[in-house]
Short mmCIF file of C-alpha atoms in Angstrom, two decimals:
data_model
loop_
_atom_site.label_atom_id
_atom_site.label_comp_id
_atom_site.label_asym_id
_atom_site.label_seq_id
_atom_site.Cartn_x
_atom_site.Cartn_y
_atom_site.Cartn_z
CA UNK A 1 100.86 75.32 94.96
CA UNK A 2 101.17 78.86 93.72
CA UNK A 3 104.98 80.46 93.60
CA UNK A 4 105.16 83.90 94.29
CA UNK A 5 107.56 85.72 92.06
CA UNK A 6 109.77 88.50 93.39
CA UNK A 7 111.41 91.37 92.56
CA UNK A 8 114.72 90.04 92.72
CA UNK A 9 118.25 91.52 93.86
CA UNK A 10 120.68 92.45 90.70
CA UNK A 11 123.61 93.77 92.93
CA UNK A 12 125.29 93.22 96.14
CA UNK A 13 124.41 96.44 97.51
CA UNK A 14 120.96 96.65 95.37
CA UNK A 15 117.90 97.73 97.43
CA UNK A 16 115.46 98.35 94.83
CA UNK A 17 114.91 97.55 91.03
CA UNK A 18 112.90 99.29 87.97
CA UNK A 19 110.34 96.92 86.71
CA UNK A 20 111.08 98.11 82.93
CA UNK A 21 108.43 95.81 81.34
CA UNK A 22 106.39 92.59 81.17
CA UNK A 23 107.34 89.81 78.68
CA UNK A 24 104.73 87.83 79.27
CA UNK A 25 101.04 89.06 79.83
CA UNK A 26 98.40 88.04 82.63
CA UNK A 27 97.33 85.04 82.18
CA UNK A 28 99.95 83.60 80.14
CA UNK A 29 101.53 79.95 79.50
CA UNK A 30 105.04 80.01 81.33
CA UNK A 31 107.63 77.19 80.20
CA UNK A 32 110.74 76.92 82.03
CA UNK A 33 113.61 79.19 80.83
CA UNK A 34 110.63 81.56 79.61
CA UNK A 35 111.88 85.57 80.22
CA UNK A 36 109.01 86.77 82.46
CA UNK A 37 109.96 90.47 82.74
CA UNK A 38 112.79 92.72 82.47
CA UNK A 39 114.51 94.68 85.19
CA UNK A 40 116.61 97.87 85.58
CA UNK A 41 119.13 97.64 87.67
CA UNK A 42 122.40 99.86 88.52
CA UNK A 43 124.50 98.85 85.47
CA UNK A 44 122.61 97.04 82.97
CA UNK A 45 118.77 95.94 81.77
CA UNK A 46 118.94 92.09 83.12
CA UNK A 47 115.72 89.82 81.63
CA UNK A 48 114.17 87.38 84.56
CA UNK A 49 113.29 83.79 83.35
CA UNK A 50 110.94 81.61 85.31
CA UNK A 51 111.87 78.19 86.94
CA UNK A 52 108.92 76.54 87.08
CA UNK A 53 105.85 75.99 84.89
CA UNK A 54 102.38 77.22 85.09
CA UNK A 55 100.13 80.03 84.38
CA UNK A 56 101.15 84.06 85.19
CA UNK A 57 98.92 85.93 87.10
CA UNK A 58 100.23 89.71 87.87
CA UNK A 59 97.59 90.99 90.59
CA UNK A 60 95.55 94.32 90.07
CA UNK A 61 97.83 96.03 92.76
CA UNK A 62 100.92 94.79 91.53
CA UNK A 63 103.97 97.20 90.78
CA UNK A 64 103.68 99.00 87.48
CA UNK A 65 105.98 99.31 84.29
CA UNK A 66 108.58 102.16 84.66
CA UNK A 67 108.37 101.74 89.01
CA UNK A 68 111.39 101.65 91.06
CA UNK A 69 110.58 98.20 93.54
CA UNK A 70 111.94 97.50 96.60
CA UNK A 71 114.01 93.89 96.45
CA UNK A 72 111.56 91.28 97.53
CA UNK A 73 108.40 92.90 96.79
CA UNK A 74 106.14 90.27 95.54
CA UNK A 75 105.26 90.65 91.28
CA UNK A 76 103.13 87.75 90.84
CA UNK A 77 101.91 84.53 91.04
CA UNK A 78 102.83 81.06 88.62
CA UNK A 79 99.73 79.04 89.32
CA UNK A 80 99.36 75.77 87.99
CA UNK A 81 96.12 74.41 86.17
CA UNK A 82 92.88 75.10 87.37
CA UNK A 83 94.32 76.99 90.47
CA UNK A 84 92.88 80.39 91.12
CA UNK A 85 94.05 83.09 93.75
CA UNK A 86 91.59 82.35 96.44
CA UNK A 87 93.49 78.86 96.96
CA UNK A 88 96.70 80.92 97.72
CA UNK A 89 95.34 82.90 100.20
CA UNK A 90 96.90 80.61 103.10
CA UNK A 91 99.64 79.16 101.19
CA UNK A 92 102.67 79.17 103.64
CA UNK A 93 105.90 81.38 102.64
CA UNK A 94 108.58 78.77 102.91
CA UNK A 95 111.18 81.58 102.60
CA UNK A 96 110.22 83.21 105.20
CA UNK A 97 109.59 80.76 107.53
CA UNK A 98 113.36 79.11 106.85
CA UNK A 99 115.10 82.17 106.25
CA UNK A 100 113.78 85.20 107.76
CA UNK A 101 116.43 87.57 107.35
CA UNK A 102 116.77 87.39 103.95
CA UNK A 103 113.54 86.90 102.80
CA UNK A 104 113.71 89.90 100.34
CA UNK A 105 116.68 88.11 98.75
CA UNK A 106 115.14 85.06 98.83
CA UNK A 107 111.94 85.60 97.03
CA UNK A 108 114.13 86.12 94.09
CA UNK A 109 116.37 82.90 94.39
CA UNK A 110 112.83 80.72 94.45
CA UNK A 111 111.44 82.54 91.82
CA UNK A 112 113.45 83.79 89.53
CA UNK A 113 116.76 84.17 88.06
CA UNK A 114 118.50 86.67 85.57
CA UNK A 115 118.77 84.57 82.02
CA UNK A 116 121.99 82.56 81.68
CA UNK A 117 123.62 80.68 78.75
CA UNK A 118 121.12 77.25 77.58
CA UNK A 119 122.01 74.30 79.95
CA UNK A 120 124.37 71.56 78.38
CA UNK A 121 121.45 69.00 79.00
CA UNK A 122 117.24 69.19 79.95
CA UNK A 123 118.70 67.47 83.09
CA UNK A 124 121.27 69.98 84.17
CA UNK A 125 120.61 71.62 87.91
CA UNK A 126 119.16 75.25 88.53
CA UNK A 127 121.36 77.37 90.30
CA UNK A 128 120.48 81.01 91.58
CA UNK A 129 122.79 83.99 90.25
CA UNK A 130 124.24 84.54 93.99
CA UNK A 131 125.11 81.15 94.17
CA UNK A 132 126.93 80.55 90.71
CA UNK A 133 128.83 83.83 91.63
CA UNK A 134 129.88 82.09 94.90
CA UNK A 135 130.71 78.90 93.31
CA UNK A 136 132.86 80.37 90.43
CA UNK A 137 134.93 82.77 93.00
CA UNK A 138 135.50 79.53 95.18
CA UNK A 139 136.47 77.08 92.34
CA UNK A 140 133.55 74.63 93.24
CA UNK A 141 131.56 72.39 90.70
CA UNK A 142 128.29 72.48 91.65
CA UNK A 143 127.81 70.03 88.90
CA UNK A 144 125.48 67.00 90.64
CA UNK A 145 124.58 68.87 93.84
CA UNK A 146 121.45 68.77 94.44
CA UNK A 147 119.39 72.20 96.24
CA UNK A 148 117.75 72.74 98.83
CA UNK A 149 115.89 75.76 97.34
CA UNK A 150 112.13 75.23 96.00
CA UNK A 151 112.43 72.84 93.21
CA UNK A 152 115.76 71.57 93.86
CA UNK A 153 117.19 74.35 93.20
CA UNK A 154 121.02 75.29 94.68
CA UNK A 155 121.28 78.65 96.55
CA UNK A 156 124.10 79.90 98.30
CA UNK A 157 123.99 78.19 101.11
CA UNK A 158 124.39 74.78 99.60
CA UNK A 159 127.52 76.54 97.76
CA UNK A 160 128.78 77.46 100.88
CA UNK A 161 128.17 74.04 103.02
CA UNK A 162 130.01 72.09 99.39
CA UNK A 163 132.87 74.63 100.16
CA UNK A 164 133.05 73.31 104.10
CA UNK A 165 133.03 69.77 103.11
CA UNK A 166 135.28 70.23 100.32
CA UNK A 167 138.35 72.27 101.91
CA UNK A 168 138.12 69.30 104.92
CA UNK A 169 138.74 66.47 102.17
CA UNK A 170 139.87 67.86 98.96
CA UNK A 171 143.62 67.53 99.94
CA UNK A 172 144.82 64.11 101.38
CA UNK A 173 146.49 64.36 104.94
CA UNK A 174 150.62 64.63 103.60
CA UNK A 175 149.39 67.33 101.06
CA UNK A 176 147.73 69.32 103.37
CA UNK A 177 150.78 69.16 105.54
CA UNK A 178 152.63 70.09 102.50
CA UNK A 179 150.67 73.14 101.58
CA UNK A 180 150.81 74.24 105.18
CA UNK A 181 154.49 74.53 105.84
CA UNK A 182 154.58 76.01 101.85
CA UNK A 183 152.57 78.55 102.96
CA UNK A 184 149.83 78.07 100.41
CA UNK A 185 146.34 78.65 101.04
CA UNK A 186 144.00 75.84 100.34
CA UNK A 187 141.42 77.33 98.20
CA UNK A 188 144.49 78.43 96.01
CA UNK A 189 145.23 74.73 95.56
CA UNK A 190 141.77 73.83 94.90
CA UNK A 191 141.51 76.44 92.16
CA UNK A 192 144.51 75.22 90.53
CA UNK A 193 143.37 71.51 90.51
CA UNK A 194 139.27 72.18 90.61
CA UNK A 195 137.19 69.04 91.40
CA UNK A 196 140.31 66.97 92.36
CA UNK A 197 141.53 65.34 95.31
CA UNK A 198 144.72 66.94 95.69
CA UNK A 199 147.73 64.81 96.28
CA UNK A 200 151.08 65.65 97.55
CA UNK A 201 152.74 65.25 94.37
CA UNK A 202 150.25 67.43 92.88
CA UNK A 203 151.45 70.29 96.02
CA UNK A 204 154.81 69.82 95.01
CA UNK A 205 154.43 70.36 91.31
CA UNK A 206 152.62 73.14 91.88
CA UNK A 207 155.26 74.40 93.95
CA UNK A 208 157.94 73.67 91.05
CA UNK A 209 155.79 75.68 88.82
CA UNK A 210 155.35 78.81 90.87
CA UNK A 211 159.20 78.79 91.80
CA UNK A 212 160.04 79.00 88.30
CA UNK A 213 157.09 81.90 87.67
CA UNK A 214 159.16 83.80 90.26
CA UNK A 215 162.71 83.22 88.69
CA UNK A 216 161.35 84.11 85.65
CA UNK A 217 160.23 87.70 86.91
CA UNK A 218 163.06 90.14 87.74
CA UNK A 219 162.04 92.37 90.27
CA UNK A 220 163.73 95.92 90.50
CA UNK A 221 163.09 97.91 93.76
CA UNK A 222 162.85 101.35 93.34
CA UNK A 223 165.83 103.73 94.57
CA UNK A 224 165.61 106.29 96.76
CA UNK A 225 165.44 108.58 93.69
CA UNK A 226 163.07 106.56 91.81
CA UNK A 227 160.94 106.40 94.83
CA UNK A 228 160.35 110.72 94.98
CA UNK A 229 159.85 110.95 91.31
CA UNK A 230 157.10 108.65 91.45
CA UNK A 231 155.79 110.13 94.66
CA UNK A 232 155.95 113.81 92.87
CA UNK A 233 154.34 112.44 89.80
CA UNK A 234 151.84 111.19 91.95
CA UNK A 235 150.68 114.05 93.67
CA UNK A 236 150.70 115.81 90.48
CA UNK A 237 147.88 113.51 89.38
CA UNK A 238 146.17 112.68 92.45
CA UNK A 239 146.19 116.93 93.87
CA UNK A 240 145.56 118.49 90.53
CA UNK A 241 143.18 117.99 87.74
CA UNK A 242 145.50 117.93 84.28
CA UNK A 243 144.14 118.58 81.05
CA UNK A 244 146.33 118.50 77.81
CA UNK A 245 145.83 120.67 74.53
CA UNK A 246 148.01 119.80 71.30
CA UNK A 247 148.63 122.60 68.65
CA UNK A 248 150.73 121.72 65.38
CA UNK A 249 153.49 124.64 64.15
CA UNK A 250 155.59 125.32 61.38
CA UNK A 251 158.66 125.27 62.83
CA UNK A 252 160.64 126.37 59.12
CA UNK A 253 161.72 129.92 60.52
CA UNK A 254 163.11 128.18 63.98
CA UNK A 255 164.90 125.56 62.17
CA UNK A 256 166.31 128.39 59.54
CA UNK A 257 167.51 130.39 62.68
CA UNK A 258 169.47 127.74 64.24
CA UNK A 259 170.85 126.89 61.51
CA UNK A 260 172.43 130.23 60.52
CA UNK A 261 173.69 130.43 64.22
CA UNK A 262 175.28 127.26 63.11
CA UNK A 263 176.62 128.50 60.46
CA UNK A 264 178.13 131.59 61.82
CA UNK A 265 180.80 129.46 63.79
CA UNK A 266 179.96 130.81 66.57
CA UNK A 267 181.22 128.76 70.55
CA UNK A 268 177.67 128.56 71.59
CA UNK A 269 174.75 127.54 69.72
CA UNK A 270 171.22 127.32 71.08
CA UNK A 271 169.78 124.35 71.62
CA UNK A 272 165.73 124.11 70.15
CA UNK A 273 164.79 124.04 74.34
CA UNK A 274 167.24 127.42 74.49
CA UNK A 275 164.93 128.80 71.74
CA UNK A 276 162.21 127.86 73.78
CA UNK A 277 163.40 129.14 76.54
CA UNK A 278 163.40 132.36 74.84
CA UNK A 279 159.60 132.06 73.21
CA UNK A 280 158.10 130.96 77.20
CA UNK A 281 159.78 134.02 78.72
CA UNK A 282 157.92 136.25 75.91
CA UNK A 283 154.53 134.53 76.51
CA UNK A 284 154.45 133.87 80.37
CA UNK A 285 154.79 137.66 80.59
CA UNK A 286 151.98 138.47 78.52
CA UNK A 287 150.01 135.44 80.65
CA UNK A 288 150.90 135.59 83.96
CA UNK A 289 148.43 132.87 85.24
CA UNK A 290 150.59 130.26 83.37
CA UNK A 291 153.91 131.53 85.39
CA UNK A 292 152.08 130.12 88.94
CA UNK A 293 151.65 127.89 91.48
CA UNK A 294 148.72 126.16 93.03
CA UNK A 295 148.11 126.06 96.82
CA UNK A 296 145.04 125.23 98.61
CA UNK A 297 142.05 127.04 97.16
CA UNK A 298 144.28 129.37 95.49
CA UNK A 299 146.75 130.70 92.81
CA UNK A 300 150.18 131.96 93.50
CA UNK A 301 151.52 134.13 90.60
CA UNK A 302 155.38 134.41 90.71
CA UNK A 303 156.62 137.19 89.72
CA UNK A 304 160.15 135.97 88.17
CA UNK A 305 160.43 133.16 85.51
CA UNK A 306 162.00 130.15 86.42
CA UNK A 307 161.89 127.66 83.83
CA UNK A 308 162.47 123.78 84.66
CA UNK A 309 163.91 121.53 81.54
CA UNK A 310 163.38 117.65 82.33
CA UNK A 311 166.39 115.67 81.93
CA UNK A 312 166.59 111.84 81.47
CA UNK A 313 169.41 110.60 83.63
CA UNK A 314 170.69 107.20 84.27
CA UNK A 315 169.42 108.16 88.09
CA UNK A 316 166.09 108.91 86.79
CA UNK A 317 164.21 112.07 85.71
CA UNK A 318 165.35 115.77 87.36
CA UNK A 319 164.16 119.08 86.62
CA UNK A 320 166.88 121.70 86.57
CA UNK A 321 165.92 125.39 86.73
CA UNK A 322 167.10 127.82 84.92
CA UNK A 323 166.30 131.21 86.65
CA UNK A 324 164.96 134.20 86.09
CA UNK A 325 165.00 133.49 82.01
CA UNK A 326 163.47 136.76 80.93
CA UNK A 327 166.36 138.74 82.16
CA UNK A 328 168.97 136.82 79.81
CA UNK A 329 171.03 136.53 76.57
CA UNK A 330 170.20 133.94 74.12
CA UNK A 331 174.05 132.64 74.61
CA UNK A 332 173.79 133.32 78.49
CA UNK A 333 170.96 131.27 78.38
CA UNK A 334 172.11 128.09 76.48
CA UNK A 335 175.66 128.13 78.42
CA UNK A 336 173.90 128.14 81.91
CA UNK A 337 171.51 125.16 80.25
CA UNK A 338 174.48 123.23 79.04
CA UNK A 339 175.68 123.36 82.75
CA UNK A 340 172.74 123.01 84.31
CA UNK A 341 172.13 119.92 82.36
CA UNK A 342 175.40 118.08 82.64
CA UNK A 343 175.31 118.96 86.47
CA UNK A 344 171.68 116.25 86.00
CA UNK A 345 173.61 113.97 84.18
CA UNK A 346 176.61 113.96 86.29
CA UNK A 347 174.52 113.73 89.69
CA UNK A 348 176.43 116.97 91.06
CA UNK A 349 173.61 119.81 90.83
CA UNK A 350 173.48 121.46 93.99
CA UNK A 351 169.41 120.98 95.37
CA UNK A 352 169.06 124.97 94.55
CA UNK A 353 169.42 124.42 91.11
CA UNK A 354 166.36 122.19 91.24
CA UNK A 355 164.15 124.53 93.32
CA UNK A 356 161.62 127.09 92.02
CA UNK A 357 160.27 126.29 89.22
CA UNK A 358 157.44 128.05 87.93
CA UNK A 359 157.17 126.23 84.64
CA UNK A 360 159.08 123.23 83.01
CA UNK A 361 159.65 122.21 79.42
CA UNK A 362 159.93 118.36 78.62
CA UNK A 363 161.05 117.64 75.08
CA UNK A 364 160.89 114.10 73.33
CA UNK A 365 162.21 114.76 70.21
CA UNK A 366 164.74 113.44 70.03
CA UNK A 367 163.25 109.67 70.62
CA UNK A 368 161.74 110.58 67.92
CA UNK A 369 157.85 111.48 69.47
CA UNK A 370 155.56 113.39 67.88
CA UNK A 371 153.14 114.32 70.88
CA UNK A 372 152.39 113.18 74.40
CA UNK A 373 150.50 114.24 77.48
CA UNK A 374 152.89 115.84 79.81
CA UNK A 375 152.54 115.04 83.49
CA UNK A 376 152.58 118.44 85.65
CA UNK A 377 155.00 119.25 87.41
CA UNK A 378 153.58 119.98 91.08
CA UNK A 379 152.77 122.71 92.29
CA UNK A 380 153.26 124.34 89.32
CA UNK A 381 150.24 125.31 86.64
CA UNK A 382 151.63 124.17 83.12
CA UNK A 383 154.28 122.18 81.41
CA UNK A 384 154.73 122.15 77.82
CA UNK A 385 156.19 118.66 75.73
CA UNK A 386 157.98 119.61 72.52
CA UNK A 387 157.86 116.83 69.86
CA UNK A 388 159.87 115.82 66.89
CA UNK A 389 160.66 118.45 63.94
CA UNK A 390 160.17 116.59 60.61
CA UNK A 391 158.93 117.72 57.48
CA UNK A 392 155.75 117.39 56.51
CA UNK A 393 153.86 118.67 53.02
CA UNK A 394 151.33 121.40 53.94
CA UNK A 395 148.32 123.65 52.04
CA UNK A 396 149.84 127.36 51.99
CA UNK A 397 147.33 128.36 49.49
CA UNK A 398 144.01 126.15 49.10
CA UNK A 399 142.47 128.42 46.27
CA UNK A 400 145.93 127.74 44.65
CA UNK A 401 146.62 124.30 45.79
CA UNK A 402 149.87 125.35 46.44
CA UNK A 403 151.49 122.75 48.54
CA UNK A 404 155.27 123.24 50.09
CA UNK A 405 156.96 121.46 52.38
CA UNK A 406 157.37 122.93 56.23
CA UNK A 407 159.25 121.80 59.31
CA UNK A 408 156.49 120.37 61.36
CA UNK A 409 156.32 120.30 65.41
CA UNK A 410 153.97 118.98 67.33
CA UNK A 411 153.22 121.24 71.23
CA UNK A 412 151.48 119.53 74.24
CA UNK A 413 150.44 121.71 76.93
CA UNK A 414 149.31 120.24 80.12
CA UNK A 415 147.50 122.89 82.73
CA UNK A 416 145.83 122.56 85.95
CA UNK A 417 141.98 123.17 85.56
CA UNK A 418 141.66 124.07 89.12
CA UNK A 419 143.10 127.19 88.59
CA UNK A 420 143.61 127.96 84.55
CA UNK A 421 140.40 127.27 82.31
CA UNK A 422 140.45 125.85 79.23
CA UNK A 423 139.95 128.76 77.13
CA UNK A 424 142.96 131.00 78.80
CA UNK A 425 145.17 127.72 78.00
CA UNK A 426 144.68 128.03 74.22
CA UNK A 427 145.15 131.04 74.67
CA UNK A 428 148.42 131.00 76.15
CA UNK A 429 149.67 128.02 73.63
CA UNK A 430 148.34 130.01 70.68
CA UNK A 431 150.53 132.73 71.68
CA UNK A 432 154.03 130.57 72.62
CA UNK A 433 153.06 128.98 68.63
CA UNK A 434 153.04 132.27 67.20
CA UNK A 435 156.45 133.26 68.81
CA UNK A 436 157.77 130.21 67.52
CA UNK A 437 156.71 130.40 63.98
CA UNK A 438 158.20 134.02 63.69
CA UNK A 439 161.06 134.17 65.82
CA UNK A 440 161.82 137.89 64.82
CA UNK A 441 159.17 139.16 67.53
CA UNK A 442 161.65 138.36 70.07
CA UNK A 443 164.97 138.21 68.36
CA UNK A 444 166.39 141.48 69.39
CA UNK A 445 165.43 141.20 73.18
#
């Protein structure tokens, strides 16, 4: 009897296929395990092998090379000796006469099947793609079973009516009692002890076993706290569209600065955020887009420049502002961030003090990171990470090959896309680098 071969279904939600090519020409010798054709699906090029011997015979109106085919749609014909087309012409279609609504599917589980691994054995049973799928989600070894597809072949229903028959006697009558005032779903247990009868010693132990799993894990709730910052975090990913530049400086003449403010004994000393704090105010003026806020479908530019710093506390991570930074002293500056910053650490900042923000600084230096991808802080455009200063050899003069050693630094910028493009970024970071590198531009202000 002739066996149709159809185009078959590569994905749950597949409707159609793209017969890439023919293995196998009309009129060909087919063995068992032979690769017939090869089909585009969503994901991947999958080859088809045949399940049954004969001769190939791909009709004159068949679907062509490079076609998109709807699932089902009959391919060809494996004939067997001496059997020609006009002796097919009434053959019956079993599939569609035991299954008629899922014929299309089914063409492909009596035909055909995407190539697997080689059996263990000549002897071992053919099982259809769905099927196996179903069998290895359930835990079932379909080892033995015989099919009810053409040729003996196990489809999903026989995968489904093993499952029936095996949840009803796979656990004796006290371990199913067990497992049912445990709380533990059958199929669980018959995953964990596949192809056994499960006992209630074998419930028990299993029991044992996941008790100590759980002692073993040490679950922390979040606080309160924790619970916002990951909620803020969160809509900074989910409500923005972050993209993160890195720029390397020569951070010698910042280092040299601080140092000779050091040196001059004075009460306050700038920290390297202070200096920062200093080098943002300088740039967000000259790019006010940075110094914003995003609302829906729009940009908000602020017109004052309030700079978060993020500080690690044994609470969790806050953001204290530090208002309206162009306006101050370099030692103004660094005593209201010393405040501000024990105020974090201390847990007695007023909620004022943590309002505003129109930009925030996050600096890992001192744990000793080079660079890392900030995470914005919502709503607001940017956030720059400031990395470790170590030194580092560099080219100053190639022609030369004069090579000195610099103070190296790494910058991260993280912007929303939405509103600042890619190009005014650089821009912006190019400009806080250069402020950095030669601190005299803004010294004296």
């Amino acid at each position: 009897m002739a066996i149709k071969i159809a185009m078959p279904r590569l994905g749950w939600t597949a409707e159609a296929g793209i017969l890439k090519e023919w293995r196998l020409a009309d009129g060909s010798r087919v063995e068992v395990g032979d690769v017939l054709f090869a089909v585009e699906g969503d994901k991947a090029v999958e080859e088809i092998e045949a399940l049954d011997p004969g001769i190939l015979h791909i009709p004159r109106d068949a679907p062509v090379p490079g076609q998109s085919v709807p699932i089902g749609t009959l391919l060809a014909y494996i004939l067997q000796e001496d059997e020609t087309l006009s002796t097919t012409a009434s053959v019956p279609d079993e599939t569609a006469s035991t299954a008629p609504q899922a014929t299309k599917a089914d063409h492909s589980e009596h035909s055909a099947t995407p190539a697997q691994a080689p059996p263990d054995s000549p002897t071992r049973a053919a099982i259809s793609p769905r099927a196996r799928r179903l069998a290895l989600n359930r835990g079932i070894d379909w080892q033995g079973l015989k099919g009810s597809g053409r040729t003996g072949r196990i489809v999903e229903r026989d995968i489904v009516a093993l499952a029936r028959s095996q949840k009803s006697s796979s656990l004796s009558p006290v371990a199913r009692r067990l497992a049912l005032e445990s709380g533990i779903e059958i199929e669980i247990l018959q995953k964990a002890f596949p192809g056994k009868r499960v006992s209630a010693e074998m419930v028990s132990a299993f029991l044992s076993e996941r008790q100590k799993d759980e002692e073993a894990r040490r679950v922390v709730p979040f606080t309160p706290m924790r619970q916002a910052i990951a909620h803020r975090l969160s809509s900074g990913l989910s409500g923005s569209a972050p993209v993160t530049l890195n720029t390397e400086m020569d951070a010698t003449e910042l280092v040299r600065l601080r140092a000779q403010l050091k040196a001059d004994e004075q009460d306050t000393v700038p920290s390297y955020n202070v200096l920062f704090l200093k080098v943002l105010a300088h740039a967000l003026k000259e790019h006010a887009h940075m110094n914003a806020w995003t609302e829906e479908n729009a940009l908000v530019l602020v017109s004052s420049i309030n700079i978060g710093i993020a500080v690690q506390t044994e609470r969790g991570l806050l953001v204290p502002v530090v208002h309206n930074v162009d306006r101050k002293h370099l030692r103004d500056l660094q005593q209201e961030a010393a405040h501000l910053i024990d105020g974090a650490v201390s847990g007695s900042l007023p909620q004022s003090q943590l309002r505003d923000g129109t930009f925030t600084i996050t600096n890992l230096g001192h744990w000793e990171v080079d660079a890392f991808t900030p995470i914005l802080n919502f709503p607001q455009v940017a956030i720059l990470g400031i990395g470790r200063i170590r030194p580092k050899p560099v080219v100053r003069d190639a022609e030369k090959k004069e090579i000195v050693v610099c103070q190296s630094l790494v910058l991260s910028l993280t912007f929303d896309h939405r509103a600042v493009d890619g190009a005014p970024a650089a821009s912006f970071l190019q400009r806080v680098k250069k402020l950095a590198e030669q601190p005299y531009l803004w010294l004296t202000s």
